[in-house]
CSV table of C-alpha atoms and ligand atoms in Angstrom, one decimal:
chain,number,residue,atom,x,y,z
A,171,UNK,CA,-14.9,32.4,-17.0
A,172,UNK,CA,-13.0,33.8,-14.3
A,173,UNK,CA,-13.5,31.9,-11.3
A,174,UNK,CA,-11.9,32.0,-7.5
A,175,UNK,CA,-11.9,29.1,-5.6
A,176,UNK,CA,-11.9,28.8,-1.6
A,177,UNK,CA,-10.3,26.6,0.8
A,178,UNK,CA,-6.1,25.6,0.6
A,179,UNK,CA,-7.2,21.6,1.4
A,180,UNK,CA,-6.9,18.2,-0.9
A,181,UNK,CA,-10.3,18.5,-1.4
A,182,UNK,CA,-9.9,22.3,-2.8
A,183,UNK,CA,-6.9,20.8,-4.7
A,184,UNK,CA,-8.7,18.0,-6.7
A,185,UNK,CA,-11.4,21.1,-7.5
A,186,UNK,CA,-8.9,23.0,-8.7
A,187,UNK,CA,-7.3,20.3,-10.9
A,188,UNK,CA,-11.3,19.7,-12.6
A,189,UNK,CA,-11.8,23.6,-12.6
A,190,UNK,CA,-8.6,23.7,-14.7
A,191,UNK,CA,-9.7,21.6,-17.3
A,192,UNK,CA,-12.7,23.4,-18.3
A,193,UNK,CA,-12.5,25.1,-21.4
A,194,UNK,CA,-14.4,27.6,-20.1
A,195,UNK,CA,-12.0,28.9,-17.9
A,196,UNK,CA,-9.6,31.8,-18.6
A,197,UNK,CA,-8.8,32.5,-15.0
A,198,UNK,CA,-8.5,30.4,-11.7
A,199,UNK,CA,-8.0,32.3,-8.2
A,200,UNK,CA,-7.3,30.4,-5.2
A,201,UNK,CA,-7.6,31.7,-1.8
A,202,UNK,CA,-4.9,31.2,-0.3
A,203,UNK,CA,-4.7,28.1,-1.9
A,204,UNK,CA,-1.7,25.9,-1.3
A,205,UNK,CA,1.7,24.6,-3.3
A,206,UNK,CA,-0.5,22.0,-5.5
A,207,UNK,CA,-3.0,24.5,-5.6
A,208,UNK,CA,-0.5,27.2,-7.3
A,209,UNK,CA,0.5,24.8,-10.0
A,210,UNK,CA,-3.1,25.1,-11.4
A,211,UNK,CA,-4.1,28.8,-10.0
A,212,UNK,CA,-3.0,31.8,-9.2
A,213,UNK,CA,-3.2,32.2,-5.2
A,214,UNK,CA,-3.8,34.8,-3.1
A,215,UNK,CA,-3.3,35.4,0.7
A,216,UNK,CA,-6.7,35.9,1.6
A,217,UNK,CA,-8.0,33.3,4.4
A,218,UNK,CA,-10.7,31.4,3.6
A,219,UNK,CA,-13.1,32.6,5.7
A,220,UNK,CA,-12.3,36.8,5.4
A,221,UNK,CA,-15.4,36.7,3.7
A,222,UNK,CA,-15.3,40.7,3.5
A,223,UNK,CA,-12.1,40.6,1.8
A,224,UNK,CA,-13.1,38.1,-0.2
A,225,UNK,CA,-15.8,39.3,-1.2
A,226,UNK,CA,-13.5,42.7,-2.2
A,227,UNK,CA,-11.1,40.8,-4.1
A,228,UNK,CA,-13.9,39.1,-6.1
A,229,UNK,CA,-15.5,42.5,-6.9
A,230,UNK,CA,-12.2,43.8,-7.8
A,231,UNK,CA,-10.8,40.7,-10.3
A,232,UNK,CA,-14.5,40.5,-12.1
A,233,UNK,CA,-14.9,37.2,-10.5
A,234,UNK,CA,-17.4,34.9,-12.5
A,235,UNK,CA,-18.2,32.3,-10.1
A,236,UNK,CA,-16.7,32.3,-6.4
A,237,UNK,CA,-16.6,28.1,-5.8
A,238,UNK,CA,-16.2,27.8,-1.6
A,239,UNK,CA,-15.0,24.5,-0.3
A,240,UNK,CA,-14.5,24.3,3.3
A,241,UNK,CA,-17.6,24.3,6.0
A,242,UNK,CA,-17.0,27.6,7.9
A,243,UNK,CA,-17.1,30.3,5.4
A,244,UNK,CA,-20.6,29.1,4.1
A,245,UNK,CA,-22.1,28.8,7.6
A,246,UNK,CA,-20.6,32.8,8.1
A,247,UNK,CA,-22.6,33.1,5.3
A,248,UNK,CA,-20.0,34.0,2.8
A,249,UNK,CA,-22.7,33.0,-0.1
A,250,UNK,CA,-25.3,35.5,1.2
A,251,UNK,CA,-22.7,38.6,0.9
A,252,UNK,CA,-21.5,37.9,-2.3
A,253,UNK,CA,-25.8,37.1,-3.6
A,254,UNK,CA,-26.3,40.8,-2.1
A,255,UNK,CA,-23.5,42.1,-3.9
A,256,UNK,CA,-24.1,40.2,-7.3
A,257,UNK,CA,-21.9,37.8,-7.5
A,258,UNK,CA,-22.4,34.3,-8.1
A,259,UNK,CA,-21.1,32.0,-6.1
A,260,UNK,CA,-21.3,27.8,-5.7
A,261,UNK,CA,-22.5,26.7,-2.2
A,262,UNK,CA,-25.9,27.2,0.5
A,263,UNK,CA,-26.6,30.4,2.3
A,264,UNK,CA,-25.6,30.5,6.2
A,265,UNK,CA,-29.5,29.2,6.6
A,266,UNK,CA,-29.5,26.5,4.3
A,267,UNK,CA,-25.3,25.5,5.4
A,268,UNK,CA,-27.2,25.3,9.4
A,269,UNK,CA,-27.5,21.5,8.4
A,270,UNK,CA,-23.9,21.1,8.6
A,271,UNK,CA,-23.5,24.3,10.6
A,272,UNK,CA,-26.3,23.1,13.6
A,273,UNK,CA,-26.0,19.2,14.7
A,274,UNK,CA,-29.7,20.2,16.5
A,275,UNK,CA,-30.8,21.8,13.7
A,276,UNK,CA,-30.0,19.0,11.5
A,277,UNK,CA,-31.4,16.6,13.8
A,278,UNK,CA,-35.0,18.1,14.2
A,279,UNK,CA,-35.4,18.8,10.3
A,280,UNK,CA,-35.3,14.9,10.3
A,281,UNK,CA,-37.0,14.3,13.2
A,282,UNK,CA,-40.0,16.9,11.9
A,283,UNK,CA,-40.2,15.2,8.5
A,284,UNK,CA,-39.3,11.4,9.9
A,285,UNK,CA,-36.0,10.8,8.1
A,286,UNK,CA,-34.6,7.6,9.2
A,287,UNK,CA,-31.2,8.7,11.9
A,288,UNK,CA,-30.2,7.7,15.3
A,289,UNK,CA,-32.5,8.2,18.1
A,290,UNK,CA,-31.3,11.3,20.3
A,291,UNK,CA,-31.9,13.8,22.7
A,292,UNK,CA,-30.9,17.6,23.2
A,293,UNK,CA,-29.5,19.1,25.9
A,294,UNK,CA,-28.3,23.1,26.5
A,295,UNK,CA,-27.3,22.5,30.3
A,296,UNK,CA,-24.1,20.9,31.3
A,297,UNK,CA,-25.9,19.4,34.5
A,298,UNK,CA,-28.1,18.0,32.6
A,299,UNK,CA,-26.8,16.3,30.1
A,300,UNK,CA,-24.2,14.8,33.0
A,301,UNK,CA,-27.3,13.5,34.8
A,302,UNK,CA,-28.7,11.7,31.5
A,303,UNK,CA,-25.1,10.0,30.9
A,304,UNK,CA,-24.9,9.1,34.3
A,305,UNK,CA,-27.9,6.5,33.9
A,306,UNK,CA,-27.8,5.9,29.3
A,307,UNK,CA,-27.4,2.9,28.3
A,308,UNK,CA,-24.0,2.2,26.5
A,309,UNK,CA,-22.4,2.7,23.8
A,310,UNK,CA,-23.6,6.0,22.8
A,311,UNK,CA,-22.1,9.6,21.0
A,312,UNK,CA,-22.1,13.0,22.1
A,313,UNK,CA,-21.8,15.6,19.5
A,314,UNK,CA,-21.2,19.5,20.0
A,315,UNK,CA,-23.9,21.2,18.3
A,316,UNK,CA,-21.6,23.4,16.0
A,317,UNK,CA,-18.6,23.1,13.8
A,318,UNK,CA,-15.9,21.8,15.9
A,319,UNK,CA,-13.4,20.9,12.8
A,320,UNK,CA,-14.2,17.3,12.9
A,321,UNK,CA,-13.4,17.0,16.4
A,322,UNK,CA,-16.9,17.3,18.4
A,323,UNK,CA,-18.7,13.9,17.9
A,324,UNK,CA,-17.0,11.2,20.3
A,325,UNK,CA,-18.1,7.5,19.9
A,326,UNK,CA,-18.8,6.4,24.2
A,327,UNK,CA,-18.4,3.0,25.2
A,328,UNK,CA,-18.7,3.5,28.9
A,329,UNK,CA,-20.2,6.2,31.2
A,330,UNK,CA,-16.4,7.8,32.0
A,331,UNK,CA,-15.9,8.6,27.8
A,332,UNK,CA,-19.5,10.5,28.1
A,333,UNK,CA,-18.8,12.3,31.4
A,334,UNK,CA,-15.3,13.1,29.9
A,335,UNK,CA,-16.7,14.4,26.6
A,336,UNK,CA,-20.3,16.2,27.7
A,337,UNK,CA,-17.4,18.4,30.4
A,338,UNK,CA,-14.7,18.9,26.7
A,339,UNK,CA,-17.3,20.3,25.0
A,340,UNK,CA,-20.1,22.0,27.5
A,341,UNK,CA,-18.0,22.9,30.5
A,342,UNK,CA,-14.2,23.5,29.4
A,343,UNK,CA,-15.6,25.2,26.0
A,344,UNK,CA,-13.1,23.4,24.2
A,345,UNK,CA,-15.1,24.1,21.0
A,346,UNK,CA,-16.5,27.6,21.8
A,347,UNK,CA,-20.1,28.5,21.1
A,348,UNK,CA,-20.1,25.0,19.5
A,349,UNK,CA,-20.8,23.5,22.6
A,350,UNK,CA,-23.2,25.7,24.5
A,351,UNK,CA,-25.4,22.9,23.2
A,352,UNK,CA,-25.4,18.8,23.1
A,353,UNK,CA,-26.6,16.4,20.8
A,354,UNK,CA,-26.5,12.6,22.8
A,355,UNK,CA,-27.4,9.8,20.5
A,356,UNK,CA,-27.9,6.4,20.4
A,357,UNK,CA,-24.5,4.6,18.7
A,358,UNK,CA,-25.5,2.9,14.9
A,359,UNK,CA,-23.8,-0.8,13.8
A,360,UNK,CA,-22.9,-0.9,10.3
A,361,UNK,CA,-21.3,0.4,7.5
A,362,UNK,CA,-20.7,3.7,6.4
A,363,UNK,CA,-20.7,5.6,3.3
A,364,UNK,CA,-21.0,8.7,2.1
A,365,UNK,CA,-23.5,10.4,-0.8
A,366,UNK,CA,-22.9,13.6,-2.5
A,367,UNK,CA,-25.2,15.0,-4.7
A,368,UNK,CA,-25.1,18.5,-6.6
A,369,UNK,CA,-29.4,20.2,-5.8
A,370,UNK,CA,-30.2,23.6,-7.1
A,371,UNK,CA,-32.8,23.1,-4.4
A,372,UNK,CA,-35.3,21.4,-7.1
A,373,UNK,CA,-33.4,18.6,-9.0
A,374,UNK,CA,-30.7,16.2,-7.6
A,375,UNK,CA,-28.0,14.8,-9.2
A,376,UNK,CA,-26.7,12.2,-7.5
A,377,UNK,CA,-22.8,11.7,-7.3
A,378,UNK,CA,-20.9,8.9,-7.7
A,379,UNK,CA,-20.5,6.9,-4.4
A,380,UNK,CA,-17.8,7.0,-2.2
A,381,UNK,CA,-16.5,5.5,1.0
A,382,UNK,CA,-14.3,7.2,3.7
A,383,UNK,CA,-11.8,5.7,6.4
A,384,UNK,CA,-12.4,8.0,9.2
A,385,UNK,CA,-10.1,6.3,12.0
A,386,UNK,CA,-6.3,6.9,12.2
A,387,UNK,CA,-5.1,3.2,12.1
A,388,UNK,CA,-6.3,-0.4,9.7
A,389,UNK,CA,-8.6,-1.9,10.6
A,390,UNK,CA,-10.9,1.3,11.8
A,391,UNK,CA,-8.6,1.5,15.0
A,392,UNK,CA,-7.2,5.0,16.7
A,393,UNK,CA,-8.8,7.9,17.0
A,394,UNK,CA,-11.6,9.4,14.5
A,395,UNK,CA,-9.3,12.1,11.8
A,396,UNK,CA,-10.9,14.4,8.8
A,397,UNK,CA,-10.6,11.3,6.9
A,398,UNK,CA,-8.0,8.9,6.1
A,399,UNK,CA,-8.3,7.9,2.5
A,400,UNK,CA,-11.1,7.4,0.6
A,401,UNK,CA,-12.4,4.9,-2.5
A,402,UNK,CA,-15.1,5.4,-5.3
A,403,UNK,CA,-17.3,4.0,-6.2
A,404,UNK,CA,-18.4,1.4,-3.5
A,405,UNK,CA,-20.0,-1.3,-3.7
A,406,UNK,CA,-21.4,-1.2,-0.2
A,407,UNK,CA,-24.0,1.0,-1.8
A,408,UNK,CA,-25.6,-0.9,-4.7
A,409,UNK,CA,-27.7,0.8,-7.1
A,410,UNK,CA,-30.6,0.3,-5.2
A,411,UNK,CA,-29.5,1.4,-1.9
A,412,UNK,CA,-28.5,4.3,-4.2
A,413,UNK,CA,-32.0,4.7,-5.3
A,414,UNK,CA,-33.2,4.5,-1.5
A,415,UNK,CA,-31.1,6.9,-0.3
A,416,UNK,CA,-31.8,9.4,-2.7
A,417,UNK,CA,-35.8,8.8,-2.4
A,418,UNK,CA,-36.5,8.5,1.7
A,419,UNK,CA,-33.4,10.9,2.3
A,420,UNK,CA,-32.0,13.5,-0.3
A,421,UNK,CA,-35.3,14.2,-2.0
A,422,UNK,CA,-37.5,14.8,1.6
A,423,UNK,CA,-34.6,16.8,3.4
A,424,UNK,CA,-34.7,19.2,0.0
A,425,UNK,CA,-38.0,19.9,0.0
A,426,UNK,CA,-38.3,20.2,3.8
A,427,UNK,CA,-35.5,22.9,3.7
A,428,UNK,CA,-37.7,24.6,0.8
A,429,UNK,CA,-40.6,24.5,3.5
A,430,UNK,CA,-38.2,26.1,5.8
A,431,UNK,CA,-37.2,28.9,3.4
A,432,UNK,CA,-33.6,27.4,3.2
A,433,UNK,CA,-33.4,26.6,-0.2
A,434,UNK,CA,-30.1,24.4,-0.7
A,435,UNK,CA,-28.1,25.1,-3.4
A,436,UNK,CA,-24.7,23.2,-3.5
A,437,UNK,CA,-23.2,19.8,-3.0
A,438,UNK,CA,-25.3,17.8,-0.1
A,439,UNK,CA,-23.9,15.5,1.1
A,440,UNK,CA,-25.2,12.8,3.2
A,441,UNK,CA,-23.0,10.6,5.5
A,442,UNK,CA,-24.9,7.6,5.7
A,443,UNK,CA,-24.8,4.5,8.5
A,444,UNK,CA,-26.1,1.4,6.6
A,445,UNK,CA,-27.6,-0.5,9.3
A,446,UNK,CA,-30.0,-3.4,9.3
A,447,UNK,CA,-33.0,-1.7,9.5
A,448,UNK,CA,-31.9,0.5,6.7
A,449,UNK,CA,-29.9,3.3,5.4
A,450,UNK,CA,-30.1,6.1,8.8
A,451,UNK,CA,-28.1,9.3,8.5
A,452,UNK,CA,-25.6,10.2,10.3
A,453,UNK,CA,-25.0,14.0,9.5
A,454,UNK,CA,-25.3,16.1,6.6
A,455,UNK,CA,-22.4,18.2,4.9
A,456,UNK,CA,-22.9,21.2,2.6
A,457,UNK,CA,-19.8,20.7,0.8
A,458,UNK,CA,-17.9,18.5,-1.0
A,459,UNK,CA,-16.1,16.0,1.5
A,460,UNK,CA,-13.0,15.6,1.9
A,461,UNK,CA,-10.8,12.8,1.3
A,462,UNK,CA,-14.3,11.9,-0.6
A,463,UNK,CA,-13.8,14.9,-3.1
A,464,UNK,CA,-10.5,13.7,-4.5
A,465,UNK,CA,-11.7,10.3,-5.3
A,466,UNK,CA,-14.8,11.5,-7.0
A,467,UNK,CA,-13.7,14.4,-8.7
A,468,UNK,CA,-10.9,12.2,-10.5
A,469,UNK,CA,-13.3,10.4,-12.3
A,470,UNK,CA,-15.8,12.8,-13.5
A,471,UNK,CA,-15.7,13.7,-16.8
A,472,UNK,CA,-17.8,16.4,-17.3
A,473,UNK,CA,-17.5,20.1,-17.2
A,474,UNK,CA,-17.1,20.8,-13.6
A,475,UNK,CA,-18.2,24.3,-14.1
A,476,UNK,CA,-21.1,23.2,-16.5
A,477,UNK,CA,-22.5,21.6,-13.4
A,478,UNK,CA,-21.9,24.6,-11.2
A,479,UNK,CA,-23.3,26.9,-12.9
A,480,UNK,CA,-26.8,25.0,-13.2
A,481,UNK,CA,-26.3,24.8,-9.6
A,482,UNK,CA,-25.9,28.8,-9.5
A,483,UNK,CA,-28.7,29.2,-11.8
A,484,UNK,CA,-31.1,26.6,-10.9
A,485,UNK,CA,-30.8,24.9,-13.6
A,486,UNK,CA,-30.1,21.3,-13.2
A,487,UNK,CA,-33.4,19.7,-14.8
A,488,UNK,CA,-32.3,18.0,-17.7
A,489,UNK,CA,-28.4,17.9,-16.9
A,490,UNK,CA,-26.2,14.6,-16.2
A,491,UNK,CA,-23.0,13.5,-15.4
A,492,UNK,CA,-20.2,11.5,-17.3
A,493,UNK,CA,-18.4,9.9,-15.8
A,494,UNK,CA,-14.8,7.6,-15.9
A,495,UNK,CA,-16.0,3.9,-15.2
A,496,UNK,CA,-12.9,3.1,-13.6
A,497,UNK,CA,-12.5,2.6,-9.9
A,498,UNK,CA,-10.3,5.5,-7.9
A,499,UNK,CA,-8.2,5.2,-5.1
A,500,UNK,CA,-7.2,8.5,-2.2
A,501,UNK,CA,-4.7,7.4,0.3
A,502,UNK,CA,-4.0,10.2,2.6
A,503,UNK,CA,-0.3,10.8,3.9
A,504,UNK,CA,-0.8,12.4,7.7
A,505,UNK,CA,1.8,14.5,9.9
A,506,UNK,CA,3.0,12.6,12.6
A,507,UNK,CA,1.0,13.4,15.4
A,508,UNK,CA,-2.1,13.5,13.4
A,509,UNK,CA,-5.0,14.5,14.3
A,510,UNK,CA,-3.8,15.6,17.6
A,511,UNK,CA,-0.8,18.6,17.7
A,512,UNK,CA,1.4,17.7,14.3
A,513,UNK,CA,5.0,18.4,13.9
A,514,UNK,CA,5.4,20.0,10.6
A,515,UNK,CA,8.2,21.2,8.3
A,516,UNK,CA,9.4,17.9,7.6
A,517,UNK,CA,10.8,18.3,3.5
A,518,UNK,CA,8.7,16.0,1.4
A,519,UNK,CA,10.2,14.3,-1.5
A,520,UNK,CA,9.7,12.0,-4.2
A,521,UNK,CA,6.7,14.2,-5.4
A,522,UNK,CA,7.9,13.5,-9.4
A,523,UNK,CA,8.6,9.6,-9.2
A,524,UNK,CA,5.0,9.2,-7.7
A,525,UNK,CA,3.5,11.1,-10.3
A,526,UNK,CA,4.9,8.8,-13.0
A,527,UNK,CA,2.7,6.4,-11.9
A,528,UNK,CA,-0.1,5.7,-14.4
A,529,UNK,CA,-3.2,7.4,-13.8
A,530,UNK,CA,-2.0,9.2,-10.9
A,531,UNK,CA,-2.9,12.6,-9.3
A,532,UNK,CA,-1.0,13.6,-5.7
A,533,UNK,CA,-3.4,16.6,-4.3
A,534,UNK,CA,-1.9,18.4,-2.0
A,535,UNK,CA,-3.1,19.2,1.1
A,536,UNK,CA,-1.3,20.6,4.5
A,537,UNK,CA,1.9,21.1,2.4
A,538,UNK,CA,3.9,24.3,2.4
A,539,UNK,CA,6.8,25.8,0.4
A,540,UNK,CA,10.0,26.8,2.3
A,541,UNK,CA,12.8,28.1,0.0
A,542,UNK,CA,13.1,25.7,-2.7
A,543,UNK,CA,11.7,23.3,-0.3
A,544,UNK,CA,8.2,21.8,0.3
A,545,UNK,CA,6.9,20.4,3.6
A,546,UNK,CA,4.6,19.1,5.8
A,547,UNK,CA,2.5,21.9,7.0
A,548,UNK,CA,-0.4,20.3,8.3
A,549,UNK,CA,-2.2,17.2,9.2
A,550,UNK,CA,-3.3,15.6,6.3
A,551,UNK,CA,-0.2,16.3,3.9
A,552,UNK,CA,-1.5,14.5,0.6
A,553,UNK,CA,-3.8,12.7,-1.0
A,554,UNK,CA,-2.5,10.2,-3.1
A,555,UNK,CA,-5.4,9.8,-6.0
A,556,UNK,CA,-5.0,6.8,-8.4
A,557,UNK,CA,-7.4,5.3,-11.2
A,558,UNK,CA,-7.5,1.9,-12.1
A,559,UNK,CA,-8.9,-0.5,-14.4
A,560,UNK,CA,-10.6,-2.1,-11.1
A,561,UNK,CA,-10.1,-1.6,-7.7
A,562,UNK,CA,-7.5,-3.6,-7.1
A,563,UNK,CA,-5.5,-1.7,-9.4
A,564,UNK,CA,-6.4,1.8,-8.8
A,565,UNK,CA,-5.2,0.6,-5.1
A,566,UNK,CA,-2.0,-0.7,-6.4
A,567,UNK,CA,-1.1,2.6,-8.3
A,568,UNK,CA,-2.0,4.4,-5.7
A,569,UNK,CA,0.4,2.5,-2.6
A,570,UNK,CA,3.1,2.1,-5.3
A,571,UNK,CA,3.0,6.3,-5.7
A,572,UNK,CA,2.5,6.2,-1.9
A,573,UNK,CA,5.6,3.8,-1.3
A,574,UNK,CA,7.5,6.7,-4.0
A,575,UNK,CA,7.2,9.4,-1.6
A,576,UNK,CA,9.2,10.2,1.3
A,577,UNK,CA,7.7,11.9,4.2
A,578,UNK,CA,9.5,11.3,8.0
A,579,UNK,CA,7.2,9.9,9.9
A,580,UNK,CA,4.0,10.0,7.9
A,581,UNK,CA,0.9,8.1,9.3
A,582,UNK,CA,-0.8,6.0,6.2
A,583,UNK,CA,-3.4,3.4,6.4
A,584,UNK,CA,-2.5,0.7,4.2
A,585,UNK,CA,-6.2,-0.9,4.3
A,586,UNK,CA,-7.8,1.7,1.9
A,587,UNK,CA,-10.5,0.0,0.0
A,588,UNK,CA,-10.1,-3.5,1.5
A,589,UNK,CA,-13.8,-3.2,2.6
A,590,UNK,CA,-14.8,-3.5,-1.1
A,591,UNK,CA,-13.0,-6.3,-1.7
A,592,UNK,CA,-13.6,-8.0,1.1
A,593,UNK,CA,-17.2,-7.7,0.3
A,594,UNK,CA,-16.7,-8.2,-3.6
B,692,AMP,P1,-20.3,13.1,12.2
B,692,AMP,O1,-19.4,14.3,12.2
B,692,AMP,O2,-21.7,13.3,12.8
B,692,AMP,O3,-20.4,12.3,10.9
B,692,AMP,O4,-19.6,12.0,13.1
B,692,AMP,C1,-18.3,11.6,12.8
B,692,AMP,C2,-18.2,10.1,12.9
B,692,AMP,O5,-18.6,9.6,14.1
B,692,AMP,C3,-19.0,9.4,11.9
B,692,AMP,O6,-18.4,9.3,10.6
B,692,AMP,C4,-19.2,8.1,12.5
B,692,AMP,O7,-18.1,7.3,12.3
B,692,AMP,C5,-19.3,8.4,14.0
B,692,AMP,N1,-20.7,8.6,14.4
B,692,AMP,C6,-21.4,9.7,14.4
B,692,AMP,N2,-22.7,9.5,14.8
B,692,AMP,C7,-22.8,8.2,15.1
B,692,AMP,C8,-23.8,7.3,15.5
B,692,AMP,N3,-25.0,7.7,15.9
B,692,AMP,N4,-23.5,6.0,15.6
B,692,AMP,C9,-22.3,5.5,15.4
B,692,AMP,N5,-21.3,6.3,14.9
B,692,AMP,C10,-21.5,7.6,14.8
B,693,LIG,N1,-14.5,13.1,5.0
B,693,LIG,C1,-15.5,13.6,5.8
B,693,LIG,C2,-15.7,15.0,5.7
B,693,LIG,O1,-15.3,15.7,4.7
B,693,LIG,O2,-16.4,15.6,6.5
């Protein structure tokens, strides 16, 4: 199968490094890719979302199966161009990708078919919405209603953060388009976690769970990032929180996007606030997350593009998933200045000692080669992916590979997992 993969992040890494071990595979495109990328795949300069010259390339190299990573190409509707032209490609049409792509959207599917989430209101006028956060009660969040790259929800304590935010995003256009309107809801307590599942728009196949570290510093302090490290599975979701989640949330949003003629074909992917009245969600995804990806994708066992394809063919009745019992570990190594302007270009060494580490997988991410030289060229650098008989160990590998690398100034948490075994 010759297959070209999209995106040049960890996430698209750890794809790449499961893609690779199909037997099916005879050829693996990346575009563009990145250095960790190009030891598994053959990249090409293509951005990721030049859909037409994707789409081009594809056509031209007898592409397979196109597998697209990152949000934006899917909501510019890269899968409906290559569907018109023929091509088969893994991931939701612009229509179906509006639940990631529209915060409003999202919000009224489960309003409409009374999926559990915060309580919120819209607004498309900047006076408005001022007026509203002028008199809320506190805390609450404002979210841009399109893709902002992770950077359009802000958590409010107090009136000035809302004012401050509702002016970012409506008035200054800081997002563009993305904030011409406003999702304000109310602020969830509890814990979060994150379910993926693989839907060919009639079964579900629930992934493995995982947990993500959103905030820049231990301890969930700093600023909210693109994710900070990650763990899998978690116990914060037991089997029957699993179960739940999968019965009063994935199984009703997939057939109300059937109702809406969005069929969703791809990974879902449900980021989940476990309050105490109940699993709520906090926004859907319609890709693979990402640190999420890397610590999931280590431990399946499968054929990666097995499960694709039934994806791509709508043929997931009947299918399962192996997967590696062991316990996996992401730390992520940021740029300073993460996840505001980074400084990049700083060499990164020690690449070779941390991959002697037992069961030990560092997936690149904002990395770049100069000369003989790689370096920092972006905010989250690596992700530094370790297995382990348990937790504990996979954490140990993975701070041990973590303490092996040498990156000036890199931002790492150093609490990864410690939810799980503080709760163990
Ligand atoms: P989102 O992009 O909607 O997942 O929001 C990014 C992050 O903001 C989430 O992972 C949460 O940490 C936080 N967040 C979003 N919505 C809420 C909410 N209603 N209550 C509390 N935290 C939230
Ligand atoms: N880690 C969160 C995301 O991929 O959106």
């Amino acid at each position: 199968m010759r297959v070209l993969l999209v995106g040049s992040g960890g996430r698209e890494h750890a794809l790449a490094w499961q893609i690779a071990k199909s037997p099916r595979l005879t050829k693996l495109f990346a575009a563009p890719g990145n250095p960790g990328i190009a030891t598994l795949a053959e990249c090409v300069d293509i951005a990721a979302d030049a859909v037409e010259t994707l789409l081009e390339f594809a056509k031209r190299e007898r592409i397979d199966l196109t597998v697209v990573g990152p949000e934006a190409p899917l909501v510019r509707g890269i899968t409906d161009a290559f569907l018109k032209a023929g091509l088969r490609i893994f991931g939701p049409t612009a229509e179906a990708a509006e639940l990631e792509g529209s915060k409003v959207f999202c919000k009224n599917l489960l309003r409409k078919v009374g999926i559990p989430t915060a309580a919120y209101r819209v607004f498309t006028q900047a006076r408005a919405a001022l007026d509203y956060v002028k008199a809320a009660d506190y805390p609450l969040v404002v979210k841009a209603d399109g893709l902002a790259a992770g950077k359009g929800v802000v958590v409010c304590a107090k009136e000035p953060e809302a004012t401050a935010a509702v002016e970012t995003i409506m008035i200054q256009k800081a997002y563009g388009k993305a904030g011409d309107r406003l999702v304000i809801e109310d602020c969830l307590a509890g814990q979060e976690a994150s379910i993926l599942a693989l839907t060919d728009g009639k079964t579900i196949l629930t992934l493995e769970t995982a947990q993500d570290h959103k905030r820049l510093k231990d301890n969930d302090r700093g600023p909210n990032t693109g994710g900070m490290g990650a763990y899998s599975p978690t116990p914060l979701v037991s089997r029957e929180m699993q179960e739940r989640i999968e019965r009063e949330i994935l199984v009703p949003v997939v057939h109300a996007m059937n109702r809406e003629h969005r069929r969703f074909k791809g990974v879902l992917y449900a980021g989940m606030m476990l309050t105490s009245g109940g699993p709520k969600v906090l926004e859907f995804n319609v890709r693979f997350g990402d640190p999420e990806a890397q610590a999931i994708l280590v431990r399946l066992r499968s054929d990666i593009l097995d499960l694709m394809e039934r994806v791509v063919e709508g043929t997931l009745d009947g299918a399962s998933i192996d997967w590696d019992p062991r316990p996996a570990v992401c730390v992520v190594m940021a740029a300073k200045g993460y996840p505001a302007k980074v400084e990049a270009g700083q060499p990164i060494e020690g690449l070779d000692e941390a991959g002697r580490i037992p069961d030990t997988v560092v997936f690149h991410a904002g990395t770049a080669r100069r000369g003989d030289t790689l370096v920092a060229a972006g905010g989250r650098v690596l992700g530094v992916t370790s297995l382990g008989k348990d937790l504990l160990e996979a954490r140990k590998r993975a701070y041990a590979a973590v303490q092996a690398i040498r990156l000036e100034g890199a931002q790492v948490r150093s609490d990864i997992g410690s939810k799980a075994l503080r709760d163990a």
